[in-house]
Amino acid sequence: MAERGRTLAMGEDEATGARDTVEAPFGRALVAIARQRPEIVGLTADLGKYTDILPFRDAYPDRFLNIGMAEQNLVAIAAGLARTGKLPFATTYGVFATRRAYDYIAIALAHSGVNVKIVAGLPGLTTGYGGTHQAIEDLALMRMIPGLVVIDPCDATEIAQATAAIADYDGPVYMRLLRGKVPVVLDPARYRFEIGKAQQVREGGAIGFISTGMMTERTLDAAAELERRGVSAGVLHVPTIKPFDAATVAAFAAEVDRVVTVENHVVAGGLASLVAETLFEHGVSKPLQRIGLPDRFIECGSVPTLQARYGLTTAAIVATVIAA
Amino acid sequence: MARPNSPSDTPDLAALARRAANLRRHMLAMARGQGSGYIGQGLGIADLLAVLYFHELRYDPANLAWAGRDRFLLSTGHYSIALWAAFAECGILPVEELSTYGADDSRLEMSTLDTTPGVEIIGGSLGHGLGQGVGMALGLRMDGIEARVFVELSDGEMQEGATWEAAMAASHFGLDHLVALIDCNGIQADGPVVLDMEPVADKWRAFGFETREIDGNDLGAILAALAELRARTGRPKAIVLRTKPGRGVPTLEARERAHFVRVDPGEWDALVAEFEREAAHG
């Protein structure tokens, strides 16, 4: 009998073992940026350990606030700090930021364009703690809020660059966080993250993958595997969900035989929906296959088991595309 | 004439009473123009706003962005009628603009947005004020700015759990430059308060606030409570103000305790006359 997987700690490392990793890329980046930016304040709602913000606390204890398990208050306090000229980075889990503090993100932040960055751990299916902890619909919820920037970074390179980019951007941002040992997928010497820009990270024409977040790593691996099997596949990486780079997506889709979206999120309301809207609006008529999470709450379990079961692994992407 | 304001050691009670009467006069004119509105709540906190804007707050109507200003956050955005009256009276807004209250494209909305000069936050989604006040108080303290933060909230609003999240944090961080001003007028959207919030003052004391409970329509009591609390350090402060909706217009005071007062068009002359009679008798 095969050994069964076991549910581990709340937030596990994102590394799949195939690539080099960086430990706590968000926390490291924030510490470095904050050296030049004394107005940066770090906040968390009792999840400092699990959102990689402890390096910031250790570097700048006077600029760090742990406000306890109170996500509405986390956002409200961050809003008040921003109104006195501070630049707050507030961390919690995606489920709590979006489900518990929605009105505060919408009204206290987005309505007035208040300069607060929400950094949200455990995106999609990256924890085995079940529906209470898996932010499977956060991108859909956040993209509905007027004026909010929504980012789903791919890897350690992009987290570091996006952290700097959102610090420079004057306005509210919701950014998904990969924590712990995070793989390096994008070459830091060549890749340049820009808010609102989709970037082609692999050439190829039969299959046009459009992916976001950590799924871009698995999609790149799936595209390489498909090529070994004689199927040409390109990958467009879309780290910014809002504002959405519709022009680049439409142009990319126009050049491929069929489009496959891949996201660590329910297939309703997130990347797949945005791509479908974009293709219709631009008159790009291509078959569209949507890879992502189903319309259901997901059980507890080990992350590798769950990701395989729900189609988020490289092997699952290859199999899904071949089967279509 | 707009001029900087700061607390005086010898407040002029008669002058403040005239200001409070002017605020009520402005509000009656606005409500009359609009035909309805939150006039009950507005008249109820006129005395508090008169004391804040003509005595307690350090601010400059001609320089609203001054970083060292005391902040006043109106969490109950639907009390905007009272805030617009205060802004007109202290010179932030022209008095003539009050007639646009609630009209399409007016800056003087029925529920406050922060695009109007002098408004510190968007109120109206209740439970938002105190937490943002805590954030401001923390930010000011980090920068060594000695400004204070006053947050108005209401008895009904205390039912929003975020109020208590904010109260816990204010106390934990020892924000003695934060003052919660709780307007207990006994009404909320569905009528008289639907959950018993008593004992209100004990709740704030239990959360670690230096607390006073007063008649919120007694100018002298408001002045005294603010003066006492100014001298205290180490803990956040709360004043529980027992106010009367419609205060100053006996017919409105006696009317069913309505959240959104409707007045028949023919009634306004009588209400204004009633108010002026009351005001003349002090």
JSON list of C-alpha atoms in Angstrom, two decimals, chain A residues 41 62-67 69-86 103-105 107-108 111-112 114, chain B residues 69 71 113-114 119-123 125-128 131-140 142-143 160-162 165-166 169 172-173:
[
{"chain": "A", "resi": 41, "resn": "VAL", "atom": "CA", "xyz": [5.14, 50.32, 8.18]},
{"chain": "A", "resi": 62, "resn": "ASP", "atom": "CA", "xyz": [9.49, 50.47, 15.75]},
{"chain": "A", "resi": 63, "resn": "ARG", "atom": "CA", "xyz": [7.73, 50.31, 12.40]},
{"chain": "A", "resi": 64, "resn": "PHE", "atom": "CA", "xyz": [5.98, 47.00, 12.96]},
{"chain": "A", "resi": 65, "resn": "LEU", "atom": "CA", "xyz": [2.51, 46.49, 14.47]},
{"chain": "A", "resi": 66, "resn": "ASN", "atom": "CA", "xyz": [0.88, 43.18, 15.29]},
{"chain": "A", "resi": 67, "resn": "ILE", "atom": "CA", "xyz": [-2.74, 44.15, 15.79]},
{"chain": "A", "resi": 69, "resn": "MET", "atom": "CA", "xyz": [-6.72, 38.54, 15.06]},
{"chain": "A", "resi": 70, "resn": "ALA", "atom": "CA", "xyz": [-8.89, 41.32, 13.67]},
{"chain": "A", "resi": 71, "resn": "GLU", "atom": "CA", "xyz": [-8.75, 41.71, 9.91]},
{"chain": "A", "resi": 72, "resn": "GLN", "atom": "CA", "xyz": [-11.26, 44.55, 9.64]},
{"chain": "A", "resi": 73, "resn": "ASN", "atom": "CA", "xyz": [-9.16, 46.45, 12.13]},
{"chain": "A", "resi": 74, "resn": "LEU", "atom": "CA", "xyz": [-5.97, 45.50, 10.28]},
{"chain": "A", "resi": 75, "resn": "VAL", "atom": "CA", "xyz": [-7.25, 47.24, 7.17]},
{"chain": "A", "resi": 76, "resn": "ALA", "atom": "CA", "xyz": [-8.80, 50.17, 9.06]},
{"chain": "A", "resi": 77, "resn": "ILE", "atom": "CA", "xyz": [-5.59, 50.84, 11.00]},
{"chain": "A", "resi": 78, "resn": "ALA", "atom": "CA", "xyz": [-3.57, 50.59, 7.80]},
{"chain": "A", "resi": 79, "resn": "ALA", "atom": "CA", "xyz": [-5.93, 53.11, 6.19]},
{"chain": "A", "resi": 80, "resn": "GLY", "atom": "CA", "xyz": [-5.49, 55.51, 9.10]},
{"chain": "A", "resi": 81, "resn": "LEU", "atom": "CA", "xyz": [-1.71, 55.13, 8.99]},
{"chain": "A", "resi": 82, "resn": "ALA", "atom": "CA", "xyz": [-1.71, 55.86, 5.26]},
{"chain": "A", "resi": 83, "resn": "ARG", "atom": "CA", "xyz": [-3.73, 59.01, 5.89]},
{"chain": "A", "resi": 84, "resn": "THR", "atom": "CA", "xyz": [-0.90, 60.28, 8.08]},
{"chain": "A", "resi": 85, "resn": "GLY", "atom": "CA", "xyz": [1.64, 59.65, 5.33]},
{"chain": "A", "resi": 86, "resn": "LYS", "atom": "CA", "xyz": [2.73, 56.11, 6.16]},
{"chain": "A", "resi": 103, "resn": "ASP", "atom": "CA", "xyz": [-16.00, 46.30, 3.13]},
{"chain": "A", "resi": 104, "resn": "TYR", "atom": "CA", "xyz": [-12.85, 47.82, 4.60]},
{"chain": "A", "resi": 105, "resn": "ILE", "atom": "CA", "xyz": [-10.76, 47.11, 1.52]},
{"chain": "A", "resi": 107, "resn": "ILE", "atom": "CA", "xyz": [-14.47, 51.62, 1.29]},
{"chain": "A", "resi": 108, "resn": "ALA", "atom": "CA", "xyz": [-11.59, 52.49, 3.63]},
{"chain": "A", "resi": 111, "resn": "HIS", "atom": "CA", "xyz": [-12.89, 54.22, -2.60]},
{"chain": "A", "resi": 112, "resn": "SER", "atom": "CA", "xyz": [-10.36, 56.91, -1.73]},
{"chain": "A", "resi": 114, "resn": "VAL", "atom": "CA", "xyz": [-5.63, 55.00, 0.01]},
{"chain": "B", "resi": 69, "resn": "ARG", "atom": "CA", "xyz": [-4.03, 69.43, 13.09]},
{"chain": "B", "resi": 71, "resn": "ARG", "atom": "CA", "xyz": [-8.40, 65.14, 13.43]},
{"chain": "B", "resi": 113, "resn": "LEU", "atom": "CA", "xyz": [-17.42, 61.25, 1.25]},
{"chain": "B", "resi": 114, "resn": "ASP", "atom": "CA", "xyz": [-13.88, 62.42, 1.87]},
{"chain": "B", "resi": 119, "resn": "VAL", "atom": "CA", "xyz": [-13.73, 65.49, 5.82]},
{"chain": "B", "resi": 120, "resn": "GLU", "atom": "CA", "xyz": [-11.05, 63.12, 7.13]},
{"chain": "B", "resi": 121, "resn": "ILE", "atom": "CA", "xyz": [-12.59, 59.74, 6.17]},
{"chain": "B", "resi": 122, "resn": "ILE", "atom": "CA", "xyz": [-15.55, 58.27, 4.35]},
{"chain": "B", "resi": 123, "resn": "GLY", "atom": "CA", "xyz": [-18.13, 57.68, 7.05]},
{"chain": "B", "resi": 125, "resn": "SER", "atom": "CA", "xyz": [-20.31, 52.24, 6.54]},
{"chain": "B", "resi": 126, "resn": "LEU", "atom": "CA", "xyz": [-20.62, 52.01, 10.28]},
{"chain": "B", "resi": 127, "resn": "GLY", "atom": "CA", "xyz": [-17.73, 50.59, 12.24]},
{"chain": "B", "resi": 128, "resn": "HIS", "atom": "CA", "xyz": [-15.08, 52.22, 10.05]},
{"chain": "B", "resi": 131, "resn": "GLY", "atom": "CA", "xyz": [-10.13, 51.76, 13.55]},
{"chain": "B", "resi": 132, "resn": "GLN", "atom": "CA", "xyz": [-9.01, 54.45, 11.14]},
{"chain": "B", "resi": 133, "resn": "GLY", "atom": "CA", "xyz": [-8.67, 56.80, 14.11]},
{"chain": "B", "resi": 134, "resn": "VAL", "atom": "CA", "xyz": [-6.41, 54.23, 15.78]},
{"chain": "B", "resi": 135, "resn": "GLY", "atom": "CA", "xyz": [-4.29, 54.09, 12.61]},
{"chain": "B", "resi": 136, "resn": "MET", "atom": "CA", "xyz": [-4.01, 57.88, 12.47]},
{"chain": "B", "resi": 137, "resn": "ALA", "atom": "CA", "xyz": [-3.12, 58.07, 16.15]},
{"chain": "B", "resi": 138, "resn": "LEU", "atom": "CA", "xyz": [-0.37, 55.46, 15.63]},
{"chain": "B", "resi": 139, "resn": "GLY", "atom": "CA", "xyz": [0.97, 57.27, 12.57]},
{"chain": "B", "resi": 140, "resn": "LEU", "atom": "CA", "xyz": [1.04, 60.64, 14.33]},
{"chain": "B", "resi": 142, "resn": "MET", "atom": "CA", "xyz": [5.45, 57.47, 15.11]},
{"chain": "B", "resi": 143, "resn": "ASP", "atom": "CA", "xyz": [6.20, 60.88, 13.64]},
{"chain": "B", "resi": 160, "resn": "GLU", "atom": "CA", "xyz": [-20.54, 46.58, 14.68]},
{"chain": "B", "resi": 161, "resn": "GLY", "atom": "CA", "xyz": [-17.84, 44.24, 16.00]},
{"chain": "B", "resi": 162, "resn": "ALA", "atom": "CA", "xyz": [-15.04, 46.23, 14.41]},
{"chain": "B", "resi": 165, "resn": "GLU", "atom": "CA", "xyz": [-11.50, 45.39, 17.54]},
{"chain": "B", "resi": 166, "resn": "ALA", "atom": "CA", "xyz": [-10.44, 49.03, 17.34]},
{"chain": "B", "resi": 169, "resn": "ALA", "atom": "CA", "xyz": [-6.03, 48.01, 19.78]},
{"chain": "B", "resi": 172, "resn": "HIS", "atom": "CA", "xyz": [-3.17, 47.94, 23.81]},
{"chain": "B", "resi": 173, "resn": "PHE", "atom": "CA", "xyz": [-1.14, 50.66, 22.11]}
]
